[in-house]
Short mmCIF file of C-alpha atoms in Angstrom, two decimals:
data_model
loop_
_atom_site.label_atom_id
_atom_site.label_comp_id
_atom_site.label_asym_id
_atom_site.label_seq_id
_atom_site.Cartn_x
_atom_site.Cartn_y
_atom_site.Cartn_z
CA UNK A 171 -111.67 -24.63 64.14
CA UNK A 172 -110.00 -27.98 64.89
CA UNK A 173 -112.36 -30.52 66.77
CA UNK A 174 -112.53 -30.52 71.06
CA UNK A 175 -110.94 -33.26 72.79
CA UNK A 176 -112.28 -34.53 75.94
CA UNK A 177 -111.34 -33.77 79.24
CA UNK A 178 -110.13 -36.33 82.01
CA UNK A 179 -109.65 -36.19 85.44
CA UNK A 180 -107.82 -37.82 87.98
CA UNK A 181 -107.18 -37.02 91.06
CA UNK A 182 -103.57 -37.30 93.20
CA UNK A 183 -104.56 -36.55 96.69
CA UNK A 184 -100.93 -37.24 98.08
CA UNK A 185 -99.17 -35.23 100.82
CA UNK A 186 -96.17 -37.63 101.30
CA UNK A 187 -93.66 -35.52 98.77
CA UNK A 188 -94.16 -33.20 101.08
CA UNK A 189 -92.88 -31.85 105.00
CA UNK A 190 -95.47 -31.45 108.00
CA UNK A 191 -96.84 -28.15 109.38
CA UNK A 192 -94.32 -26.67 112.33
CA UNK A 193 -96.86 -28.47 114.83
CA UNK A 194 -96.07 -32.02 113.52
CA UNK A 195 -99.69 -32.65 111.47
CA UNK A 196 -100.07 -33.38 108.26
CA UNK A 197 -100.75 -31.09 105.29
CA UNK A 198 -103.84 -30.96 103.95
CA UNK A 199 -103.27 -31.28 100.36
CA UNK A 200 -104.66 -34.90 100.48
CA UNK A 201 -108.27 -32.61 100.70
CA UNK A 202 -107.65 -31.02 97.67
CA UNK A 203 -109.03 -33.08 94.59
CA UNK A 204 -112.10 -34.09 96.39
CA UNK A 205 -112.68 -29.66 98.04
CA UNK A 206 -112.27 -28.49 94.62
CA UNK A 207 -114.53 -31.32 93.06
CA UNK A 208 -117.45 -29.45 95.55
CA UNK A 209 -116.86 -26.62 94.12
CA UNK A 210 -118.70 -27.71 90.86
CA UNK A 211 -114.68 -28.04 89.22
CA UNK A 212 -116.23 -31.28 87.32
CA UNK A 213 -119.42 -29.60 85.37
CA UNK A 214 -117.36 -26.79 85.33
CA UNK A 215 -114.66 -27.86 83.05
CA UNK A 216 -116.83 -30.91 81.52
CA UNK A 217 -114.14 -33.28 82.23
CA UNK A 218 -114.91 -37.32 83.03
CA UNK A 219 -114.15 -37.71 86.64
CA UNK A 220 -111.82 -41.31 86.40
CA UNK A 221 -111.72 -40.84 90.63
CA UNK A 222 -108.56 -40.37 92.90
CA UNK A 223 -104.85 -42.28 92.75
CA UNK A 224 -104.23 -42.92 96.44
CA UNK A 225 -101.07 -42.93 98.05
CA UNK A 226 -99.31 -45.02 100.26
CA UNK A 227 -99.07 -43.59 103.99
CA UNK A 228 -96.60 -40.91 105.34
CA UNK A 229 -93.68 -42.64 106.88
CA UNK A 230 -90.98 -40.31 107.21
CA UNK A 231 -92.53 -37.62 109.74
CA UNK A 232 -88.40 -36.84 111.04
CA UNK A 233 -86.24 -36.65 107.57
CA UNK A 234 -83.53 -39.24 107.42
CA UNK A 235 -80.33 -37.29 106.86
CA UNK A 236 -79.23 -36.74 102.94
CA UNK A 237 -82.69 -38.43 101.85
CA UNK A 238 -85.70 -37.98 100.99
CA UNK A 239 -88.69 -38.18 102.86
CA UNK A 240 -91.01 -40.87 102.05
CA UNK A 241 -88.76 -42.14 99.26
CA UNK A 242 -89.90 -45.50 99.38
CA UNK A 243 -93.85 -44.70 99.11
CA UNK A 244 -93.15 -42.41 96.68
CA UNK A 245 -91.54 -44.69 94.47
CA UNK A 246 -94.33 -46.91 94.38
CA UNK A 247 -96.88 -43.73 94.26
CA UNK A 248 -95.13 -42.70 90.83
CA UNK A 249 -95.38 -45.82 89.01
CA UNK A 250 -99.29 -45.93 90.00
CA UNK A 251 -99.91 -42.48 89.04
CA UNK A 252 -98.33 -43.18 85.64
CA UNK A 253 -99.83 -46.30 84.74
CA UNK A 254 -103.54 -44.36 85.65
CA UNK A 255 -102.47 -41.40 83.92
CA UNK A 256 -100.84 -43.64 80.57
CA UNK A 257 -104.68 -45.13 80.89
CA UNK A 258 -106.47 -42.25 81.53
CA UNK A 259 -105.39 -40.66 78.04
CA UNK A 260 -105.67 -43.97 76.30
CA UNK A 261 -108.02 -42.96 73.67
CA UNK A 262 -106.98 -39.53 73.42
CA UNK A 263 -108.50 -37.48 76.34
CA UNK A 264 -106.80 -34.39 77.38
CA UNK A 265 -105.47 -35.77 81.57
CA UNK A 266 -106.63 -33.09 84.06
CA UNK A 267 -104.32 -34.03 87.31
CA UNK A 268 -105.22 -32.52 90.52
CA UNK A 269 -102.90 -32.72 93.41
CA UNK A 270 -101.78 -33.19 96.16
CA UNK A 271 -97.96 -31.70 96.13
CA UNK A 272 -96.14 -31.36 93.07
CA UNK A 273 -94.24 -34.48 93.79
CA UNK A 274 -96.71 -35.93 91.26
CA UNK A 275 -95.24 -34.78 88.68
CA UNK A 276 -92.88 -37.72 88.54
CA UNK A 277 -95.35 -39.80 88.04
CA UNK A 278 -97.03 -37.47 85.60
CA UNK A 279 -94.06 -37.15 83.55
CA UNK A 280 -93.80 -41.18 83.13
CA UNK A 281 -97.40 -41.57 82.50
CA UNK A 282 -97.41 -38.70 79.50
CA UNK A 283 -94.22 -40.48 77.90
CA UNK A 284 -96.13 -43.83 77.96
CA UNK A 285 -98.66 -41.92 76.19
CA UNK A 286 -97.07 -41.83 73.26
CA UNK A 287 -94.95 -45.05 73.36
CA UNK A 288 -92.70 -44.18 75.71
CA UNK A 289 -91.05 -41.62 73.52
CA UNK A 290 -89.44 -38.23 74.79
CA UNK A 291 -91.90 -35.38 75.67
CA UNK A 292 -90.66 -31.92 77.17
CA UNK A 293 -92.45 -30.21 80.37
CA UNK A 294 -93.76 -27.11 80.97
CA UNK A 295 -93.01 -26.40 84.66
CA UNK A 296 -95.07 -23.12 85.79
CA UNK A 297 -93.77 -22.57 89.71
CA UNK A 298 -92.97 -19.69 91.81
CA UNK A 299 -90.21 -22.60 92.79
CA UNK A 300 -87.28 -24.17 90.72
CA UNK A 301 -87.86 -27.33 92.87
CA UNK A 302 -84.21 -28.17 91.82
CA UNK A 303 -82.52 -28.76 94.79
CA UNK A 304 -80.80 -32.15 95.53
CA UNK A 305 -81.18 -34.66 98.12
CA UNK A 306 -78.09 -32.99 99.69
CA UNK A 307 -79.31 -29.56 99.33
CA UNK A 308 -82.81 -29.28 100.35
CA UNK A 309 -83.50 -28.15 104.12
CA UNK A 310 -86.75 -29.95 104.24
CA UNK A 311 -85.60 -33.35 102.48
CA UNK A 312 -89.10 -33.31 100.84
CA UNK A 313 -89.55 -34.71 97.12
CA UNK A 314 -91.32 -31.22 96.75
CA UNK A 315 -88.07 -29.41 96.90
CA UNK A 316 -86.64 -31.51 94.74
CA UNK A 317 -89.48 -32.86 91.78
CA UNK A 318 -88.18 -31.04 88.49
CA UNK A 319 -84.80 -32.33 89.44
CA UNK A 320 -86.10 -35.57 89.79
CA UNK A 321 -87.45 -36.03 86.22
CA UNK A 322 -84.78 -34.49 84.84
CA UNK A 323 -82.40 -36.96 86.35
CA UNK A 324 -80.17 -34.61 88.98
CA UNK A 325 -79.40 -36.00 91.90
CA UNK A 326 -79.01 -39.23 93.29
CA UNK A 327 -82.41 -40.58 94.61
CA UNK A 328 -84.23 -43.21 93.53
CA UNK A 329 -87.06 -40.67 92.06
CA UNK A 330 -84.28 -39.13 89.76
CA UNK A 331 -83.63 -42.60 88.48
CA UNK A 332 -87.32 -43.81 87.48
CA UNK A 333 -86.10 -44.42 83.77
CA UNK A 334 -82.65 -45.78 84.61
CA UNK A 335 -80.41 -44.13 83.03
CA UNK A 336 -82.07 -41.56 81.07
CA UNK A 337 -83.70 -38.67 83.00
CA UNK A 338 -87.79 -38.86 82.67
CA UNK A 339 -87.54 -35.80 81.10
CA UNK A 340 -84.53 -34.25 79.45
CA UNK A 341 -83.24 -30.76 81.11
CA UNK A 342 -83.43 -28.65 77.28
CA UNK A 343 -86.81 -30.00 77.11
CA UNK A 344 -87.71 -28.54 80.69
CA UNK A 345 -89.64 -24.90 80.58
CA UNK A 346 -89.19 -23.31 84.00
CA UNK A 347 -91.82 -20.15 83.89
CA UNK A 348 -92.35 -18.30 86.61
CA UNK A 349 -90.26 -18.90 89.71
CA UNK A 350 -89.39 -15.96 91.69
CA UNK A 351 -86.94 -18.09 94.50
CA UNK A 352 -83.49 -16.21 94.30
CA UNK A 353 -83.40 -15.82 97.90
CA UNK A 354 -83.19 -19.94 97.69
CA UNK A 355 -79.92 -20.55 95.35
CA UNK A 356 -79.41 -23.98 96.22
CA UNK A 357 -82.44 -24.41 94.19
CA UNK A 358 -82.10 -22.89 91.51
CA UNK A 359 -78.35 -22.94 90.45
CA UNK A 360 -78.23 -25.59 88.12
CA UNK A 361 -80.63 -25.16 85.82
CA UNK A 362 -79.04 -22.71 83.42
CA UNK A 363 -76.14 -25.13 83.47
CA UNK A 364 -77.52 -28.14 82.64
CA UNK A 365 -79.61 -26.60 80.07
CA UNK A 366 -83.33 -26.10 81.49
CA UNK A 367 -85.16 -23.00 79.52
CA UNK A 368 -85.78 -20.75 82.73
CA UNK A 369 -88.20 -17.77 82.55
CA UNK A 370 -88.17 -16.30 85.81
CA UNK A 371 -91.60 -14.34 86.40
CA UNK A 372 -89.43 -10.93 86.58
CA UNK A 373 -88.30 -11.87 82.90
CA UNK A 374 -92.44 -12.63 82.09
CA UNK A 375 -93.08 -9.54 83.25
CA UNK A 376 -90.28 -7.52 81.26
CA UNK A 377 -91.46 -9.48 78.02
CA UNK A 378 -94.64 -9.70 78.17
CA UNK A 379 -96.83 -13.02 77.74
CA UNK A 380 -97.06 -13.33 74.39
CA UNK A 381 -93.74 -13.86 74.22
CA UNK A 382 -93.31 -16.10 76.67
CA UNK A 383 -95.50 -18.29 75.44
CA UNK A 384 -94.05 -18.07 72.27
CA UNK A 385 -90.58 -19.36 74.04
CA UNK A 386 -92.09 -21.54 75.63
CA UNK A 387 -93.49 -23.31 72.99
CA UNK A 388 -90.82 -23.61 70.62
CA UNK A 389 -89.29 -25.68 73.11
CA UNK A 390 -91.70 -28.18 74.32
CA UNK A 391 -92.66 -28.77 70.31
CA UNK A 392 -88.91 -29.39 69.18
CA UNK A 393 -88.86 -32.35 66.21
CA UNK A 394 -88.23 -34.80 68.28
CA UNK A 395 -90.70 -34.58 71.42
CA UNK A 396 -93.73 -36.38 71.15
CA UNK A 397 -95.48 -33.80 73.12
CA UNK A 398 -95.25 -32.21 76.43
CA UNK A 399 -96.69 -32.30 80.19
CA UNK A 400 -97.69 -28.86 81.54
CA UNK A 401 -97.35 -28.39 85.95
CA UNK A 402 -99.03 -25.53 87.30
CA UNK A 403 -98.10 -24.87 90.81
CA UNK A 404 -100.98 -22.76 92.85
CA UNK A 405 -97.67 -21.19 94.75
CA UNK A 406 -97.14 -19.48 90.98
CA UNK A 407 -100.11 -16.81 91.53
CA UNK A 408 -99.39 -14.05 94.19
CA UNK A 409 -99.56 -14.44 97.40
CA UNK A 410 -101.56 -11.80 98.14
CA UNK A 411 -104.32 -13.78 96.01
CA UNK A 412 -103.34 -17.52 96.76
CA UNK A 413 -101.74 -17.73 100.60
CA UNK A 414 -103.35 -21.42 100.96
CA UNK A 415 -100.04 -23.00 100.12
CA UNK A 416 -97.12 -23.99 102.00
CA UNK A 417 -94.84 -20.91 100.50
CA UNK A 418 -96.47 -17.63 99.78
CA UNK A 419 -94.66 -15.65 97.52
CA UNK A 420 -94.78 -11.98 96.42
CA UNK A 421 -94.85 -10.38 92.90
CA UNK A 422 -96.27 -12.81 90.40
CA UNK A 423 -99.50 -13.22 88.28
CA UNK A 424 -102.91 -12.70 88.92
CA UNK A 425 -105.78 -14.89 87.93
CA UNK A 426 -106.16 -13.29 84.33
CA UNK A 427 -102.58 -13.56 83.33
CA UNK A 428 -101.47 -17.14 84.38
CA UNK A 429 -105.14 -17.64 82.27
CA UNK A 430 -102.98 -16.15 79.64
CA UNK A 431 -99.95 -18.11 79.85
CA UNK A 432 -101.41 -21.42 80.43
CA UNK A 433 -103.95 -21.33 78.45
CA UNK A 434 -102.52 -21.27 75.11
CA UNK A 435 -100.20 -24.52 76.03
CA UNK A 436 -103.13 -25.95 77.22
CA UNK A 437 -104.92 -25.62 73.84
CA UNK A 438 -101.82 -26.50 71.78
CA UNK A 439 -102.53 -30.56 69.94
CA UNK A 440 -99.43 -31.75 71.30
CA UNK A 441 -100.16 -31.27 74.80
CA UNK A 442 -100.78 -34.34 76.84
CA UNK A 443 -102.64 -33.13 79.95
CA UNK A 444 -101.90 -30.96 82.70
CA UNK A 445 -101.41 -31.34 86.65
CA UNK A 446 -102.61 -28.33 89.56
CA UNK A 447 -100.58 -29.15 92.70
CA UNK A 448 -99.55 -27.53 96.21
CA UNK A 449 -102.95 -25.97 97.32
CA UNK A 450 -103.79 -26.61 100.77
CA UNK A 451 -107.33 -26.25 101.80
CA UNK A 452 -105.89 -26.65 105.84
CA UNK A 453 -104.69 -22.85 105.06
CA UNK A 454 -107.73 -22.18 103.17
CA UNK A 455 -110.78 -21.42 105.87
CA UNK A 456 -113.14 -19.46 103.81
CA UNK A 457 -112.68 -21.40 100.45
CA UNK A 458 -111.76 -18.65 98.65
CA UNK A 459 -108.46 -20.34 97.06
CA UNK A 460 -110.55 -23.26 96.23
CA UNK A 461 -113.15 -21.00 94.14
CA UNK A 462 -110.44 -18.83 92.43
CA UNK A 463 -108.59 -22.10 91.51
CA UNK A 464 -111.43 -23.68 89.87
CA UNK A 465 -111.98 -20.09 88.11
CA UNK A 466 -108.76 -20.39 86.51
CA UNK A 467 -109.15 -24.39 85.35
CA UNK A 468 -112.80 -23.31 84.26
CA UNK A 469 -111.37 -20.30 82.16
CA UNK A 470 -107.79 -21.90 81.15
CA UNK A 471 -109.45 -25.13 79.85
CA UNK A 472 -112.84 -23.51 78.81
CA UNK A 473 -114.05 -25.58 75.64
CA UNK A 474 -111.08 -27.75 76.68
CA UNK A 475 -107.79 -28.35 74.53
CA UNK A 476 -108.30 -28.62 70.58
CA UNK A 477 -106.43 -31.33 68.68
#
Protein backbone atom coordinates (compact mmCIF):
# COMPACT_ATOMS: atom_id res chain seq x y z
CA UNK A 1 0.00 0.00 0.00
CA UNK A 2 1.37 3.41 -1.00
CA UNK A 3 2.69 5.53 2.06
CA UNK A 4 0.01 8.09 4.21
CA UNK A 5 0.34 11.65 3.72
CA UNK A 6 -0.36 14.01 6.43
CA UNK A 7 -3.30 15.81 7.12
CA UNK A 8 -3.63 19.74 7.44
CA UNK A 9 -6.08 21.91 8.61
CA UNK A 10 -7.11 25.27 8.25
CA UNK A 11 -9.84 26.80 9.10
CA UNK A 12 -12.12 29.58 6.93
CA UNK A 13 -14.58 30.83 9.41
CA UNK A 14 -16.10 33.46 6.88
CA UNK A 15 -19.81 34.33 6.54
CA UNK A 16 -19.35 37.38 4.20
CA UNK A 17 -20.00 35.23 0.72
CA UNK A 18 -22.96 34.82 2.16
CA UNK A 19 -26.81 36.71 2.82
CA UNK A 20 -28.20 37.35 6.50
CA UNK A 21 -30.99 35.36 8.23
CA UNK A 22 -34.69 37.00 7.33
CA UNK A 23 -34.24 38.92 10.81
CA UNK A 24 -31.14 40.91 9.63
CA UNK A 25 -28.27 38.83 11.89
CA UNK A 26 -25.58 37.24 10.75
CA UNK A 27 -25.09 33.56 9.87
CA UNK A 28 -23.38 31.56 11.97
CA UNK A 29 -21.03 29.80 9.79
CA UNK A 30 -18.13 31.95 11.20
CA UNK A 31 -18.76 29.18 14.42
CA UNK A 32 -18.14 26.42 12.39
CA UNK A 33 -14.30 25.51 12.24
CA UNK A 34 -13.78 26.24 15.83
CA UNK A 35 -17.78 23.91 16.96
CA UNK A 36 -16.55 21.14 14.95
CA UNK A 37 -12.86 21.39 16.32
CA UNK A 38 -14.86 20.55 19.99
CA UNK A 39 -16.12 17.88 18.70
CA UNK A 40 -12.71 16.01 18.84
CA UNK A 41 -12.67 16.67 14.53
CA UNK A 42 -8.69 17.26 15.13
CA UNK A 43 -7.65 13.75 16.97
CA UNK A 44 -10.24 12.46 15.02
CA UNK A 45 -8.86 12.78 11.61
CA UNK A 46 -5.07 13.24 12.93
CA UNK A 47 -4.68 16.30 10.97
CA UNK A 48 -2.11 19.38 12.17
CA UNK A 49 -4.37 22.13 13.21
CA UNK A 50 -2.40 25.35 11.17
CA UNK A 51 -5.47 27.64 13.05
CA UNK A 52 -8.23 29.81 11.31
CA UNK A 53 -7.93 32.39 8.02
CA UNK A 54 -10.03 35.31 9.23
CA UNK A 55 -12.03 37.42 7.20
CA UNK A 56 -12.51 40.87 6.76
CA UNK A 57 -15.97 42.22 8.23
CA UNK A 58 -19.49 42.02 6.59
CA UNK A 59 -20.16 45.23 4.80
CA UNK A 60 -22.84 44.72 2.48
CA UNK A 61 -25.88 43.82 4.94
CA UNK A 62 -28.53 45.52 1.87
CA UNK A 63 -27.12 44.03 -1.66
CA UNK A 64 -26.04 46.73 -4.04
CA UNK A 65 -28.05 46.14 -7.19
CA UNK A 66 -26.27 43.74 -10.02
CA UNK A 67 -23.31 43.05 -7.41
CA UNK A 68 -22.15 41.14 -5.18
CA UNK A 69 -22.27 41.37 -1.65
CA UNK A 70 -19.14 41.96 0.11
CA UNK A 71 -17.16 41.95 -3.13
CA UNK A 72 -14.52 44.00 -1.95
CA UNK A 73 -13.69 41.88 1.38
CA UNK A 74 -13.97 39.01 -0.45
CA UNK A 75 -11.45 39.85 -2.83
CA UNK A 76 -8.96 40.38 -0.33
CA UNK A 77 -10.34 37.16 1.75
CA UNK A 78 -9.41 34.95 -1.43
CA UNK A 79 -5.99 35.96 -1.95
CA UNK A 80 -5.33 35.26 1.97
CA UNK A 81 -6.95 32.01 1.93
CA UNK A 82 -4.78 30.99 -1.03
CA UNK A 83 -1.54 32.12 -0.01
CA UNK A 84 -2.34 29.99 3.62
CA UNK A 85 -3.65 27.21 1.76
CA UNK A 86 -0.44 27.33 -1.16
CA UNK A 87 1.60 27.22 2.43
CA UNK A 88 -0.29 24.94 4.20
CA UNK A 89 0.48 22.06 1.56
CA UNK A 90 4.02 23.25 1.11
CA UNK A 91 5.71 20.10 1.91
CA UNK A 92 3.13 17.88 0.75
CA UNK A 93 0.29 17.67 3.39
CA UNK A 94 -3.08 16.71 2.26
CA UNK A 95 -5.19 20.73 3.10
CA UNK A 96 -8.31 19.94 5.20
CA UNK A 97 -10.43 23.40 4.71
CA UNK A 98 -13.27 23.98 6.95
CA UNK A 99 -15.69 26.71 6.27
CA UNK A 100 -17.46 29.11 6.58
CA UNK A 101 -19.68 29.39 3.14
CA UNK A 102 -18.53 27.92 0.09
CA UNK A 103 -17.37 31.25 -1.14
CA UNK A 104 -13.98 29.86 -0.09
CA UNK A 105 -13.59 27.98 -2.64
CA UNK A 106 -12.16 30.82 -4.67
CA UNK A 107 -9.61 31.11 -2.65
CA UNK A 108 -9.18 27.38 -2.40
CA UNK A 109 -9.01 26.95 -6.00
CA UNK A 110 -5.98 29.64 -6.28
CA UNK A 111 -4.20 28.26 -3.38
CA UNK A 112 -4.30 24.38 -4.88
CA UNK A 113 -3.01 25.80 -8.37
CA UNK A 114 -0.10 27.53 -6.54
CA UNK A 115 0.47 24.20 -5.21
CA UNK A 116 1.79 22.91 -7.99
CA UNK A 117 3.34 26.01 -9.69
CA UNK A 118 0.53 27.61 -10.61
CA UNK A 119 -0.39 25.05 -13.18
CA UNK A 120 -4.10 23.99 -14.14
CA UNK A 121 -5.90 21.64 -11.65
CA UNK A 122 -9.67 20.55 -12.18
CA UNK A 123 -12.38 20.66 -9.16
CA UNK A 124 -14.53 18.37 -7.83
CA UNK A 125 -17.63 20.38 -6.80
CA UNK A 126 -20.02 18.01 -4.57
CA UNK A 127 -23.31 20.49 -3.90
CA UNK A 128 -26.93 20.00 -3.72
CA UNK A 129 -26.36 23.64 -5.60
CA UNK A 130 -24.83 24.53 -9.09
CA UNK A 131 -23.80 27.88 -7.46
CA UNK A 132 -23.67 29.12 -11.15
CA UNK A 133 -25.67 31.95 -11.23
CA UNK A 134 -24.29 35.41 -12.28
CA UNK A 135 -24.06 38.63 -10.64
CA UNK A 136 -27.19 39.50 -12.69
CA UNK A 137 -29.00 36.42 -11.90
CA UNK A 138 -28.77 35.61 -8.35
CA UNK A 139 -31.75 36.87 -6.02
CA UNK A 140 -29.56 37.07 -3.02
CA UNK A 141 -26.40 38.81 -4.74
CA UNK A 142 -24.29 36.54 -2.42
CA UNK A 143 -20.79 35.10 -3.71
CA UNK A 144 -22.47 31.77 -2.45
CA UNK A 145 -24.84 31.73 -5.31
CA UNK A 146 -22.43 32.40 -7.51
CA UNK A 147 -18.71 30.56 -6.34
CA UNK A 148 -18.29 27.71 -9.09
CA UNK A 149 -19.04 30.40 -11.58
CA UNK A 150 -16.58 32.45 -10.15
CA UNK A 151 -13.55 30.12 -10.62
CA UNK A 152 -14.59 29.13 -13.68
CA UNK A 153 -14.54 32.65 -14.99
CA UNK A 154 -18.57 33.37 -15.80
CA UNK A 155 -19.70 36.41 -15.07
CA UNK A 156 -18.42 39.68 -14.64
CA UNK A 157 -17.26 40.25 -10.97
CA UNK A 158 -14.16 40.81 -9.77
CA UNK A 159 -14.13 37.11 -8.05
CA UNK A 160 -14.61 35.60 -11.64
CA UNK A 161 -11.55 37.50 -12.69
CA UNK A 162 -8.91 36.45 -9.86
CA UNK A 163 -6.49 35.05 -12.65
CA UNK A 164 -7.14 37.74 -15.25
CA UNK A 165 -7.99 36.40 -18.03
CA UNK A 166 -8.03 32.80 -17.58
CA UNK A 167 -10.80 31.35 -15.34
CA UNK A 168 -9.19 29.84 -11.88
CA UNK A 169 -10.41 26.79 -12.95
CA UNK A 170 -11.39 25.75 -16.44
CA UNK A 171 -15.31 24.75 -16.92
CA UNK A 172 -14.29 20.85 -18.63
CA UNK A 173 -12.19 20.51 -15.67
CA UNK A 174 -15.22 21.35 -13.25
CA UNK A 175 -17.12 18.02 -11.74
CA UNK A 176 -20.56 19.14 -10.59
CA UNK A 177 -21.90 15.90 -8.44
CA UNK A 178 -24.78 16.06 -6.76
CA UNK A 179 -26.99 19.12 -7.13
CA UNK A 180 -30.59 18.56 -7.08
CA UNK A 181 -31.63 22.65 -7.85
CA UNK A 182 -33.90 22.41 -11.06
CA UNK A 183 -36.50 24.36 -9.46
CA UNK A 184 -33.53 27.23 -9.60
CA UNK A 185 -32.62 27.39 -13.56
CA UNK A 186 -30.92 30.53 -13.48
CA UNK A 187 -28.38 28.52 -11.73
CA UNK A 188 -27.84 25.93 -13.35
CA UNK A 189 -28.30 26.65 -17.15
CA UNK A 190 -24.98 27.14 -18.25
CA UNK A 191 -23.07 24.59 -17.22
CA UNK A 192 -23.76 21.95 -19.84
CA UNK A 193 -22.98 24.72 -22.30
CA UNK A 194 -19.90 25.85 -21.35
CA UNK A 195 -18.70 22.46 -20.77
CA UNK A 196 -18.80 21.66 -16.84
CA UNK A 197 -19.17 17.60 -16.25
CA UNK A 198 -22.61 17.75 -14.29
CA UNK A 199 -23.85 14.68 -12.35
CA UNK A 200 -26.97 15.64 -10.90
CA UNK A 201 -27.67 13.40 -7.67
CA UNK A 202 -30.86 11.86 -9.62
CA UNK A 203 -28.20 10.67 -12.32
CA UNK A 204 -25.86 9.25 -9.01
CA UNK A 205 -28.58 7.55 -8.01
CA UNK A 206 -29.60 5.89 -11.49
CA UNK A 207 -25.78 4.88 -11.89
CA UNK A 208 -24.75 4.01 -9.00
CA UNK A 209 -21.46 5.33 -7.16
CA UNK A 210 -19.03 3.41 -8.50
CA UNK A 211 -19.57 4.86 -11.51
CA UNK A 212 -19.69 8.09 -10.65
CA UNK A 213 -16.68 8.13 -9.21
CA UNK A 214 -15.26 6.54 -11.99
CA UNK A 215 -16.56 9.77 -14.17
CA UNK A 216 -15.57 11.75 -12.01
CA UNK A 217 -12.20 10.89 -11.95
CA UNK A 218 -11.30 10.60 -15.40
CA UNK A 219 -11.91 14.13 -15.52
CA UNK A 220 -10.17 15.79 -12.73
CA UNK A 221 -6.90 13.41 -13.74
CA UNK A 222 -6.90 14.50 -17.56
CA UNK A 223 -2.93 14.79 -18.88
CA UNK A 224 -2.72 18.01 -18.38
CA UNK A 225 -4.12 18.91 -14.74
CA UNK A 226 -1.74 18.95 -12.12
CA UNK A 227 -4.28 17.70 -9.75
CA UNK A 228 -7.58 18.67 -8.46
CA UNK A 229 -9.47 20.53 -5.42
CA UNK A 230 -12.45 18.56 -4.03
CA UNK A 231 -15.70 21.05 -2.28
CA UNK A 232 -18.06 19.24 -0.27
CA UNK A 233 -21.05 21.26 0.53
CA UNK A 234 -22.95 19.98 3.94
CA UNK A 235 -26.30 21.20 1.86
CA UNK A 236 -25.25 17.88 -0.44
CA UNK A 237 -26.57 15.27 2.34
CA UNK A 238 -30.44 15.20 2.85
CA UNK A 239 -32.16 17.37 4.52
CA UNK A 240 -33.87 15.25 6.53
CA UNK A 241 -30.27 14.37 8.04
CA UNK A 242 -28.41 17.82 7.66
CA UNK A 243 -31.21 20.88 8.06
CA UNK A 244 -28.34 23.16 9.79
CA UNK A 245 -27.71 24.93 6.52
CA UNK A 246 -29.12 27.81 4.87
CA UNK A 247 -31.04 25.52 2.04
CA UNK A 248 -32.39 22.17 3.02
CA UNK A 249 -32.90 20.03 0.29
CA UNK A 250 -34.75 16.72 -0.25
CA UNK A 251 -33.60 13.41 -1.90
CA UNK A 252 -29.85 13.11 -1.72
CA UNK A 253 -27.22 10.96 0.15
CA UNK A 254 -26.93 9.78 3.44
CA UNK A 255 -23.87 9.71 5.58
CA UNK A 256 -22.59 6.24 4.18
CA UNK A 257 -22.86 7.08 0.56
CA UNK A 258 -21.35 10.65 0.20
CA UNK A 259 -18.52 8.43 2.48
CA UNK A 260 -18.56 6.52 -0.72
CA UNK A 261 -18.25 9.11 -3.23
CA UNK A 262 -15.83 11.30 -1.55
CA UNK A 263 -13.85 9.12 -0.23
CA UNK A 264 -12.20 7.55 -3.06
CA UNK A 265 -11.21 11.23 -4.56
CA UNK A 266 -10.06 11.94 -1.36
CA UNK A 267 -7.58 9.01 -1.38
CA UNK A 268 -6.61 9.47 -5.05
CA UNK A 269 -2.35 10.98 -5.13
CA UNK A 270 -3.34 13.74 -7.19
CA UNK A 271 -5.68 15.28 -4.93
CA UNK A 272 -4.63 18.48 -3.31
CA UNK A 273 -6.89 18.87 -0.25
CA UNK A 274 -10.41 19.27 0.30
CA UNK A 275 -12.81 22.12 1.73
CA UNK A 276 -16.42 21.34 4.04
CA UNK A 277 -18.48 24.56 3.76
CA UNK A 278 -22.18 25.92 4.42
CA UNK A 279 -22.93 24.29 7.89
CA UNK A 280 -24.42 26.56 10.27
CA UNK A 281 -24.24 25.68 13.87
CA UNK A 282 -26.98 28.94 14.50
CA UNK A 283 -29.53 26.20 12.94
CA UNK A 284 -27.86 23.49 14.71
CA UNK A 285 -29.18 23.52 18.64
CA UNK A 286 -28.51 20.04 19.69
CA UNK A 287 -25.14 19.53 17.78
CA UNK A 288 -26.21 16.81 16.02
CA UNK A 289 -25.03 18.20 12.42
CA UNK A 290 -21.79 19.02 14.00
CA UNK A 291 -21.25 15.23 15.23
CA UNK A 292 -22.52 13.60 11.96
CA UNK A 293 -20.20 16.01 10.01
CA UNK A 294 -17.16 15.12 11.81
CA UNK A 295 -18.40 11.31 11.33
CA UNK A 296 -18.16 11.68 7.76
CA UNK A 297 -14.49 13.67 7.71
CA UNK A 298 -13.42 10.95 10.37
CA UNK A 299 -14.65 8.04 8.02
CA UNK A 300 -13.98 9.82 4.44
CA UNK A 301 -10.36 10.73 5.42
CA UNK A 302 -9.79 7.75 7.86
CA UNK A 303 -5.93 6.86 7.53
CA UNK A 304 -5.98 10.08 5.47
CA UNK A 305 -5.21 10.35 1.58
CA UNK A 306 -2.34 7.94 0.19
CA UNK A 307 0.21 9.37 -2.25
Amino acid sequence: MAPIRGLTLLGAPSNIGIRPYDDGRLRALDRAPALLRTRGLMARIGAKDLGDVHPPAYEDFVRPPRYVRNETPLVQYSGALAERIANAGAHGDFVVLIGGDCSIVVGATMGASRLVGDRAVGLAYVDAHADFATEEESYTGSAASMCLAMVAGHGNTALARMAGASPLVRPTDIALVGRRDEGEPYGHAALRPLGVHDVPYADVRSQGIERTVAEVTAILTKADLAGFWIHVDADVLDESIMPAVDSPTPDGPGLDDLVALVAPLVRHPRALGMQLTIYDPGLDPDGACAELLVTFLEQTLAGGPTS
